[in-house]
C-alpha cells in the first residue's frame, strides 16, 4: 500500500577474470606475488602509493566487499554498473563545478537521456538501472520521477489509476515530480493552502493557489523538466474542507513543453555550492483555477463520488504520508553511501599525506598515524558501516510493514514512522557533519573542488532538511517515546524497537558491571548501557513534562522539546548500535571479516558513549571511572583499526569516477593529479587574465606614475 589484506586466491579471480578493468580497479598489492601477469602488475604497483597500506590488512577485502554490499551478486552488479558509467565519456563529471547553471542543467538532461538510452539498449534490470543512475551521480529530475512520483502513484493510486499512469511513467512518456511543499509551509503538511475544489457540474477538480504563500516551492524536477506532478492540496467538496490529498496534474504540454493554461512555472534559483544540487530544477508552481478530471484524485485511501460525496476508506489517514516514509527509508541507505565516500577520500589521503618528522629525525609521519587524526576519522569509518547495516535492516522493516499494510494490518505503522523518521534524521545529520569533518581532515587540499568534498557536502547537506526537517522528525520520534512511556504504567508491553522499554523496572536501576577497559568489548555491557541511557532520558522527559505543565501536556512537550530531541537521538543511537551488534552476531564468511566488523561495531558504540558521556553519567547508567575505561578501550580499538583502514575503505569498492576526488584516488598518486587538475581551471586558459587591461594595468600604471612624481 505504501509502495511506491586480500588473499592470492581472490586476487587471481579478480584480475584474470577482467583483464580490461580500469585503473581504479587495480588488484591489491599482494597480487604481485602471483606469477601470471606479473609484468602488468609490476607496472601498476609502481604507482600504487597505498600498496604498503593494503599489505597490512588483516582480513579478506573481497569478502568484506560482500559484507558491505550485502551479497556476492550485489558486488558483481554494482561493479559492472560502476564501470559502465566510469568508462562512458558522457558521464564525465570532473568539470562539473566549472559549468554555469544553464550548462550544468543541460548536462544533467543529457546524462539522464543517455542513461535511459543505455538502460534500454542493454535491457538493464530495475536493480541495474537504479545502480547505473546512482553511479551517474548527478541530482536531476529522474530522482524525483522514480523516487517520488512513481511511488506516490503506486502507494496512493487505485489499481485503475496505476494501470493508466504507471506505464506512461515507466516509459518516460510523461515525467513526474512530487509537489507538496509550498512557499509558506513545508514541515506542517496540514497547513498547506493549495485547494482542489470539486465541481459536480463538470465532474472536475479545480486546482487553485489562493495566496502567494500557497505557491508550490521546492519540488525537484518541477522547475523545467516535469510534464506532470502529484500535487498535494486541500480537498473541498460540498463546501467542506477534507484536508490534504494527492492529485495527478498535468503541467506542461506533451507537444512543446509549454506550461498549460492557468499554470505558472519556473525554477526557484541557484542553491548552495558550485555544481552540487544546482543540477536540479527545484521549482515554483502556481495554479489559476486549473481543471482536472475527478479521476485524477489519487483515490486509494479516500474517494469523491460523481455526486461529490467524500468517502474515506477504512485505513489510517497517515497512509497519505507513505511516499515520504518510503523515501526516508531510501535516504538512510543513501547516508552510508555519502559517508563512506567522504571517509574513503579522507582515509586514503591521510595515508598518503605526510607532515613533520618522526621523533628520531627519520621520514615524515603519515597523518593517518596521528592519534588525533585516528580519533576523528575512525569513528566516521565505523559510522559508515553502522549506517550501512541499519539501512539494510530498515529496508527489511519497510518491506515487512508494506506487506502487513497490504493485508490491512496497520499495527506496525507507528514503528515504521518512528524508525524511518528517526534514522533519517540521525544518519543525515551525522553524515553532513562527517563530510565537513573529512574536508578538514584533508587539510587545505580538502577545500579544493578537485578533492570532491565541497561538492559532496553541498549536494548532501539538504538531506538534513528535505523529506522532513531533522528536528521536526526527531520530535515525532519523541512524541511516540512519550506515548510509549505513558503506556508502561498500564502494563502495555512495547514492541519492536521500543521493546527494551518493557524492562523498565530493571533498566531504571541497573548499574554497569564494567570494571576494566576490555569489559567494554562485551556487547551485553554496551547494549545495557545504551538501553538504560535511552530509557532513563525518555522517562526523565516524561516526568518533567507532567511536572512542568500540570495544565496542558502539549505545553509541557513544547517546554521540554530540547531535552526530548536528545532523548529521541539516544533512542535512535540505541537502534543503530543494536542492529550493528546483531549483524556481527551473524555468520560472516571471509578471513578476518567478522573480527574487523566487531572492532568497528565497538568503535561506533564506544565513540557514541564517549561523545555523549554527559547523558550516560547524568542518568547514572555508568560511573565516571567506567566512562574513562570506555575511552581507554576506544584508543586500543583505533590502534587495531589503523593497519586495516585503507583496506576497509577499499571494501566500499568505489571507482575513481564515482569518488570524483584527486585525494581519494585508488592508487594514492595524489600530487601529480592535484597539479594537473589545477591547470584545467578556466582561469588558467590564458596566462594574462581577462580584466588585466581594464583593471590591473591601469591600477599598476597609476601607482607607478604616482611614484615617479615623488
Ligand atoms: C538512492 C536514492 C535515495 C533517495 C531518492 C529520492 C531523492 C530524494 C530527493 C529529495 C526530494 C525531497 C522531497 C521532499 O522533501 S518532499 C516533502 C517532504 N516533506 C516533509 O517531509 C514534511 C514533514 N512533515 C510531516 O511529515 C508531517 O507534517 C508531520 C509528521 C511533521 C506532522 O504531521 P501531522 O500534523 O499530520 O501529524 P501529527 O504530528 O499530529 O501526527 C498525527 C499522527 O500521525 C502519525 N504520523 C505522522 N507522520 C506519519 C507517517 N509518515 N506515517 C505514519 N504515521 C505518521 C503521528 O505519529 C501521529 O500519531 P498518533 O496520532 O498516534 O500520535
Ligand atoms: C534541496 C531540497 C529539495 C526539496 N525537494 C522537494 C520536493 O521534491 N518536493 C517537495 O514537496 N518538497 C521538497 N523540498 C522541501 C522540503 O521538504 C522542506 O523544505 C522541508 O520539509 C522543511 O520544511 P520547511 O522548509 O518548511 O522548513 P521549516 O519548517 O520552515 O523550518 C525552519 C526551522 O523551523 C524549525 N521548525 C519547524 N517546525 C518546528 C517545530 N514544530 N518544532 C520545532 N522546530 C520547528 C525547523 O527545525 C527549522 O529549524 C525540498 C527541499 C530542499 C532543500
Coordinates of N, CA and C and ligand atoms in Angstrom, one line a residue, residues 2 134 143-144 146-148 178 180-181 186-190 218-220 277 280 282 317-322 324-328 330-331 333-334 337 413-414 416-418 420 465-469 472-473 476 479-480 483, ligand 1:
X2 N 2.1 1.1 0.5 CA 3.0 2.2 0.5 C 3.9 2.3 -0.7
X134 N 22.6 5.8 -10.0 CA 23.3 6.2 -8.8 C 24.8 6.5 -9.1
X143 N 15.5 11.6 -10.4 CA 15.4 11.1 -8.9 C 14.0 11.2 -8.4
X144 N 13.4 12.3 -8.8 CA 12.0 12.6 -8.3 C 11.0 11.8 -9.0
X146 N 11.4 8.7 -10.5 CA 11.4 7.4 -10.0 C 11.3 7.3 -8.5
X147 N 11.9 8.3 -7.8 CA 11.9 8.2 -6.3 C 10.7 8.7 -5.6
X148 N 9.8 9.5 -6.2 CA 8.6 10.0 -5.5 C 7.4 10.0 -6.4
X178 N 7.0 15.6 -7.3 CA 6.2 15.4 -6.1 C 6.1 16.8 -5.6
X180 N 4.6 19.0 -3.1 CA 3.9 19.1 -1.8 C 4.2 20.4 -1.1
X181 N 5.5 20.7 -0.9 CA 5.9 21.9 -0.2 C 5.5 23.2 -0.8
X186 N 6.2 23.9 4.7 CA 6.9 22.7 4.3 C 6.7 21.6 5.4
X187 N 7.2 21.9 6.6 CA 7.1 20.9 7.7 C 5.7 20.6 8.0
X188 N 4.9 21.7 8.1 CA 3.5 21.5 8.5 C 2.6 21.2 7.3
X189 N 2.6 19.9 7.0 CA 1.8 19.5 5.8 C 0.3 19.8 5.9
X190 N -0.2 19.7 7.1 CA -1.6 20.0 7.3 C -1.9 21.5 7.1
X218 N 9.9 24.4 -4.2 CA 11.0 23.4 -3.9 C 10.9 22.1 -4.7
X219 N 9.7 21.7 -5.1 CA 9.8 20.3 -5.7 C 10.8 20.2 -6.8
X220 N 11.6 19.1 -6.7 CA 12.7 18.9 -7.6 C 12.1 18.4 -8.9
X277 N 23.8 20.6 -6.0 CA 22.4 20.4 -6.2 C 21.8 21.4 -7.3
X280 N 19.7 20.3 -10.2 CA 18.3 20.0 -10.0 C 17.5 21.3 -10.2
X282 N 14.8 22.7 -8.9 CA 13.7 22.8 -7.9 C 12.8 24.0 -8.4
X317 N -5.4 7.6 8.2 CA -5.2 8.7 7.2 C -3.7 9.0 7.0
X318 N -2.8 8.5 7.9 CA -1.4 8.8 7.8 C -0.8 8.0 6.6
X319 N -1.5 7.1 6.0 CA -1.0 6.5 4.8 C -0.8 7.4 3.7
X320 N -1.4 8.6 3.8 CA -1.1 9.7 2.8 C 0.3 10.0 2.8
X321 N 1.0 9.8 4.0 CA 2.4 10.2 4.1 C 3.3 9.1 3.7
X322 N 2.8 8.0 3.1 CA 3.5 6.8 2.8 C 4.7 7.0 1.8
X324 N 6.6 9.6 1.7 CA 7.7 10.2 2.5 C 8.4 9.1 3.3
X325 N 7.6 8.2 3.8 CA 8.2 7.1 4.6 C 9.1 6.3 3.7
X326 N 8.6 6.0 2.5 CA 9.4 5.2 1.6 C 10.8 6.0 1.3
X327 N 10.7 7.3 1.0 CA 11.9 8.0 0.7 C 12.8 8.1 1.9
X328 N 12.2 8.3 3.0 CA 13.1 8.4 4.3 C 13.9 7.2 4.4
X330 N 14.9 5.2 2.0 CA 16.0 5.2 1.0 C 17.1 6.2 1.4
X331 N 16.7 7.3 2.0 CA 17.7 8.3 2.4 C 18.7 7.7 3.5
X333 N 19.6 4.5 3.6 CA 20.5 3.7 2.8 C 21.5 4.6 2.1
X334 N 21.1 5.7 1.7 CA 21.9 6.7 0.9 C 23.0 7.3 1.8
X337 N 26.2 5.7 1.9 CA 27.0 5.8 0.6 C 27.7 7.2 0.7
X413 N 2.6 0.4 11.8 CA 2.7 1.7 11.1 C 3.5 2.7 11.9
X414 N 3.2 2.8 13.2 CA 3.9 3.7 14.1 C 5.4 3.4 14.2
X416 N 7.2 1.9 11.9 CA 7.8 2.3 10.7 C 8.0 3.8 10.6
X417 N 7.1 4.6 11.1 CA 7.2 6.0 11.1 C 8.3 6.5 12.0
X418 N 8.3 5.9 13.2 CA 9.4 6.3 14.2 C 10.8 6.0 13.7
X420 N 11.8 5.2 10.5 CA 12.3 5.9 9.3 C 12.6 7.4 9.6
X465 N 17.3 18.6 5.6 CA 16.1 19.4 5.6 C 15.0 18.7 4.8
X466 N 15.3 18.2 3.5 CA 14.3 17.7 2.7 C 13.8 16.4 3.3
X467 N 12.6 16.0 2.9 CA 11.9 14.8 3.3 C 11.7 14.9 4.8
X468 N 11.6 16.1 5.3 CA 11.3 16.3 6.8 C 12.5 16.9 7.4
X469 N 12.4 18.1 7.9 CA 13.5 18.8 8.7 C 13.8 17.8 9.9
X472 N 12.1 18.4 13.3 CA 10.7 18.1 13.2 C 10.5 16.6 13.3
X473 N 11.4 15.8 12.6 CA 11.3 14.4 12.6 C 11.6 13.8 13.9
X476 N 8.9 14.0 16.2 CA 7.9 12.9 16.0 C 8.3 11.6 16.8
X479 N 7.6 12.1 20.5 CA 6.2 12.0 20.8 C 5.8 10.6 21.0
X480 N 6.3 9.7 20.1 CA 6.0 8.3 20.2 C 6.7 7.7 21.5
X483 N 4.5 8.7 24.4 CA 3.3 7.9 24.4 C 3.6 6.5 25.0
Ligands
LIG1 C1 19.2 6.2 -3.5 C2 18.0 7.1 -3.6 C3 17.8 8.0 -2.4 C4 16.7 9.0 -2.4 C5 15.9 9.1 -3.6 C6 14.9 10.2 -3.7 C7 15.6 11.5 -3.9 C8 15.3 12.5 -2.8 C9 15.5 13.9 -3.2 C10 14.9 14.8 -2.2 C11 13.5 15.2 -2.5 C12 12.8 15.8 -1.4 C13 11.5 15.7 -1.3 C14 10.7 16.3 -0.3 O1 11.3 17.0 0.6 S1 9.1 16.0 -0.3 C15 8.4 16.9 1.1 C16 8.7 16.3 2.4 N1 8.0 16.9 3.4 C17 8.0 16.5 4.6 O2 8.7 15.6 5.0 C18 7.1 17.2 5.6 C19 7.4 16.8 7.0 N2 6.2 16.9 7.8 C20 5.4 15.8 8.1 O3 5.7 14.7 7.7 C21 4.2 16.0 8.9 O4 3.7 17.2 8.7 C22 4.4 15.8 10.4 C23 4.7 14.3 10.6 C24 5.6 16.6 10.9 C25 3.2 16.2 11.2 O5 2.1 15.7 10.6 P1 0.6 15.9 11.1 O6 0.4 17.3 11.5 O7 -0.4 15.3 10.2 O8 0.5 14.9 12.3 P2 0.8 14.8 13.8 O9 2.2 15.3 14.2 O10 -0.3 15.5 14.6 O11 0.7 13.3 13.9 C26 -0.6 12.6 13.8 C27 -0.4 11.1 13.9 O12 0.2 10.7 12.7 C28 1.4 10.0 12.9 N3 2.3 10.1 11.8 C29 2.8 11.3 11.3 N4 3.5 11.0 10.2 C30 3.4 9.7 9.9 C31 3.8 8.9 8.9 N5 4.6 9.3 8.0 N6 3.5 7.6 8.9 C32 2.7 7.1 9.9 N7 2.2 7.8 10.9 C33 2.6 9.1 10.9 C34 1.9 10.6 14.2 O13 2.8 9.7 14.9 C35 0.6 10.8 15.0 O14 0.2 9.5 15.5 P3 -0.7 9.5 16.8 O15 -1.9 10.2 16.5 O16 -0.8 8.1 17.1 O17 0.1 10.2 17.9

